[in-house]
C-alpha positions in Angstrom: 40.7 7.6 -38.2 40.4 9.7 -34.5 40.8 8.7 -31.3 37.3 9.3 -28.6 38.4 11.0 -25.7 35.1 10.3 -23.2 35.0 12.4 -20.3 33.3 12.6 -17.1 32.3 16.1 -15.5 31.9 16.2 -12.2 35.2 15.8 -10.2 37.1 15.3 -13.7 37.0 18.4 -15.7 36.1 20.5 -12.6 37.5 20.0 -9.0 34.3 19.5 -7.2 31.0 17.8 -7.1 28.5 20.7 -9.2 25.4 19.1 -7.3 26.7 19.6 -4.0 28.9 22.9 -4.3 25.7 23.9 -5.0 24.3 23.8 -1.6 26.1 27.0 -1.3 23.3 29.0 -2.5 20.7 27.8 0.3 19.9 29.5 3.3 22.9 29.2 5.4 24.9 27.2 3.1 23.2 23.8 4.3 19.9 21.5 3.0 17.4 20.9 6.2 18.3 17.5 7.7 15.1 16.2 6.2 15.6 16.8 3.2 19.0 15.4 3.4 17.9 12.3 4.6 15.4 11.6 1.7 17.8 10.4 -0.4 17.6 6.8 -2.0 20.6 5.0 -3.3 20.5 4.9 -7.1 17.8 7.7 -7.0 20.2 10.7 -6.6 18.7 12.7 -9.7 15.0 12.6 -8.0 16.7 13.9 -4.6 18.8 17.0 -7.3 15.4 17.6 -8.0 13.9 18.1 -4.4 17.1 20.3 -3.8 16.3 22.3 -7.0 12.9 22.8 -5.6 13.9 23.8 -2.1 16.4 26.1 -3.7 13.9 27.8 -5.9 11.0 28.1 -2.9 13.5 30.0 -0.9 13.9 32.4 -3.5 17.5 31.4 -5.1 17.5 32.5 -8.5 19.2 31.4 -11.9 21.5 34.2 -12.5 22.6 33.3 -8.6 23.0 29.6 -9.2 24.8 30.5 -12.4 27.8 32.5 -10.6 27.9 29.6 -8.0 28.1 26.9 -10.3 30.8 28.9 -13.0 33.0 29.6 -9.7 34.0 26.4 -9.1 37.6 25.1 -10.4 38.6 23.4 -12.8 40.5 20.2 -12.4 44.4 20.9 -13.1 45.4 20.6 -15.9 42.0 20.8 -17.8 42.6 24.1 -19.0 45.7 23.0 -20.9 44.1 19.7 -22.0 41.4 21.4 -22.8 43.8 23.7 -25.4 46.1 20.8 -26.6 42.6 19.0 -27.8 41.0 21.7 -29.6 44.7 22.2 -31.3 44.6 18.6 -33.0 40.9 18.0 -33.2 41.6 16.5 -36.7 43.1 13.5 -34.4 40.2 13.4 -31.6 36.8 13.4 -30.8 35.0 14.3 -27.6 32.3 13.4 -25.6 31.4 14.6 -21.9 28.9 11.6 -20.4 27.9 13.2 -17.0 25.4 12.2 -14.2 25.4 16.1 -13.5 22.9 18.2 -15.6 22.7 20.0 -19.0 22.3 23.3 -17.6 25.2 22.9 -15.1 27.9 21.4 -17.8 26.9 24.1 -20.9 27.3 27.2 -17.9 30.5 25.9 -17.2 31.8 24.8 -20.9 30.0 28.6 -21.9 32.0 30.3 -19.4 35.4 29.0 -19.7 34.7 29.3 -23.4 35.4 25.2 -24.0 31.8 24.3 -26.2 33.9 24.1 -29.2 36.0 20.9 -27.6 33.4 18.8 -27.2 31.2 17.2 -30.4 28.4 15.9 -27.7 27.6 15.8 -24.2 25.3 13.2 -22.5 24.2 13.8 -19.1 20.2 14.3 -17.7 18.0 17.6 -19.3 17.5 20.4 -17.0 15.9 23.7 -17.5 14.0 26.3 -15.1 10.4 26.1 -15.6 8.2 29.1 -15.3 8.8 29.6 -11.5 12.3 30.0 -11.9 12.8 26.3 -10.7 15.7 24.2 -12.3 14.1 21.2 -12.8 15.6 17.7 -14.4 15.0 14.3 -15.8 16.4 11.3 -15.7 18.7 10.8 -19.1 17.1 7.5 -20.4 15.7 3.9 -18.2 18.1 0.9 -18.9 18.5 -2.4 -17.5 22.3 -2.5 -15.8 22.1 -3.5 -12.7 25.4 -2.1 -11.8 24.9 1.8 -12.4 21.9 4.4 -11.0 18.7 4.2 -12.8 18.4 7.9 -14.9 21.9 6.7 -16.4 24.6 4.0 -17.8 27.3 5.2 -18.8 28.4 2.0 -20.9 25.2 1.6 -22.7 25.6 5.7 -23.8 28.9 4.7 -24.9 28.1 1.8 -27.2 25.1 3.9 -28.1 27.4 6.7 -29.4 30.3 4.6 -30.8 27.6 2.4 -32.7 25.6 5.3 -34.3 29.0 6.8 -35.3 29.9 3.8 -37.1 27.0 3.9 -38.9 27.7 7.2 -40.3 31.1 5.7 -41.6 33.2 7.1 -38.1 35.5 4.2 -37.0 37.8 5.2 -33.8 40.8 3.8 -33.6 40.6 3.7 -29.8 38.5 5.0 -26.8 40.4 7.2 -23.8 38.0 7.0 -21.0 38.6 9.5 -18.3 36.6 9.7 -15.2 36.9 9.2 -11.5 34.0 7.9 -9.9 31.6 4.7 -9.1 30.0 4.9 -11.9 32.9 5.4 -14.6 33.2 1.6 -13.9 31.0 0.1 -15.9 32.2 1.6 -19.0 35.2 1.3 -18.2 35.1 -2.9 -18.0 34.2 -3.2 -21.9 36.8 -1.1 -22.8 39.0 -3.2 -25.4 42.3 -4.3 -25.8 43.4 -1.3 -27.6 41.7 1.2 -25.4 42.9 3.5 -22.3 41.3 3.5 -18.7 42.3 6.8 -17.0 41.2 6.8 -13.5 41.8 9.8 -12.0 45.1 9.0 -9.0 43.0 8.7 -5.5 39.4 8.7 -6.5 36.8 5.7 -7.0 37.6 4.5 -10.2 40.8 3.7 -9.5 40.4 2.5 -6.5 38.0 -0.3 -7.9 40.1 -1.2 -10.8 43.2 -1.2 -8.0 40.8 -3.7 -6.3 39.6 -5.6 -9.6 43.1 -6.4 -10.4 43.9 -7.9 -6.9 40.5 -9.9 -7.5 42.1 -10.9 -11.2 39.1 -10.0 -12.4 39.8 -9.2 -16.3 40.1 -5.9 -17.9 41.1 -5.4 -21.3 42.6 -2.0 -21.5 45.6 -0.3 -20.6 45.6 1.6 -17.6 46.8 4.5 -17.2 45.8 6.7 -13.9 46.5 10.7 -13.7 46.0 13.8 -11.4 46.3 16.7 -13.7 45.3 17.2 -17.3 48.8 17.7 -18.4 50.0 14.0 -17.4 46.9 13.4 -20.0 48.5 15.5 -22.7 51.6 13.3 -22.5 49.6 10.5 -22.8 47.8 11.8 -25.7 50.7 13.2 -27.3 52.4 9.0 -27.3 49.4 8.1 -28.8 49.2 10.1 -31.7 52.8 9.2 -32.3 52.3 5.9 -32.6 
């Protein structure tokens, strides 16, 4: 019987946004107001794809993007969580479910040497086509009207926790750790038994904060964090019990 730790990427297990850290690799560090301005809300992974193309035209290569996007910092803490985890992964499994890209999250998980801590990541299909361009899809349509188009984060998660039932895994509980706008909707079906960690400061919390003014219901706990190592402890209680 484990516990699923479900992770977000961007501003969770590294300190930044990966699509927009890197804008550093364009021609004086900024996208052409144009460009900016064509994105659509709910459409951000067809504007990452414009960038991608802009940033390949101008001649920015992989091996370039790939020392941009391994530069940036992890989260505090992470590093440490990262090591308590892969020390009792006979008591947890772990997902990454990430609107940034495939390419992006296995550079950085390669890098730092953490592939081994995670049994699946979820997040939209990149690669770089035969110009040299990154290019990348939406990760699946659905029909939640609450979360951007390429990606719902809840419906991966039932998706996941459903398939590994039928294979005879049953979790005990779900930790959910994210930060953003669209860690909420997971986040509400989360069950009695399960953890919300919203990250101190950031979105998610910010919404529950604002959902439980509302009394709008929530099952889980919750239990909000700023470094990785406040995580461990919480971890660490739950494995007790």
């Amino acid at each position: 019987m484990k516990i699923l730790l479900v992770f977000d990427f961007d501003n969770t297990i590294i300190d930044d946004n990966s699509d927009t850290w890197i804008v550093q690799c364009a021609p004086g560090r900024k996208l052409p107001i144009e460009l900016q301005d064509s994105y659509q809300k709910g459409f951000w992974t067809e504007f990452m794809g414009r960038v991608f193309k802009y940033l390949g035209d101008k001649g920015v290569r992989e091996d370039e993007m790939k020392r941009a996007v391994t530069s940036m910092p992890f989260t505090p803490g992470m590093v440490e969580l990262f090591n308590f985890i892969r020390k009792t992964k006979d008591k947890f499994d772990c997902i990454i479910i990430s609107d940034s890209n495939s390419v992006f999250i296995d550079w950085v998980l390669e890098a730092a040497n953490f592939h081994d801590v995670f049994d699946k990541v979820f997040t939209n299909p990149a690669a770089f086509d035969s110009n040299g361009h990154l290019t990348v899809e939406n990760y699946h349509a659905h029909s939640c009207n609450r979360c951007p188009k390429n990606l719902c984060k809840n419906v991966v998660l039932v998706e996941f926790v459903d398939k590994q039932l039928q294979r005879g895994v049953n979790y005990t509980q779900i930790v959910y750790i994210g930060d953003g706008g669209n860690d909420v909707c997971p986040v509400t079906f989360l069950k009695k038994n399960d953890t919300a960690m919203p990250r101190k400061g950031y979105t998610l919390q910010k919404t529950l904060c604002r959902m439980s003014q509302n009394l709008e219901p929530m099952e889980s706990s919750i239990v909000v964090w700023s470094s990785g190592v406040e995580i461990i402890s919480h971890l660490q209680f739950l494995i007790k019990e």
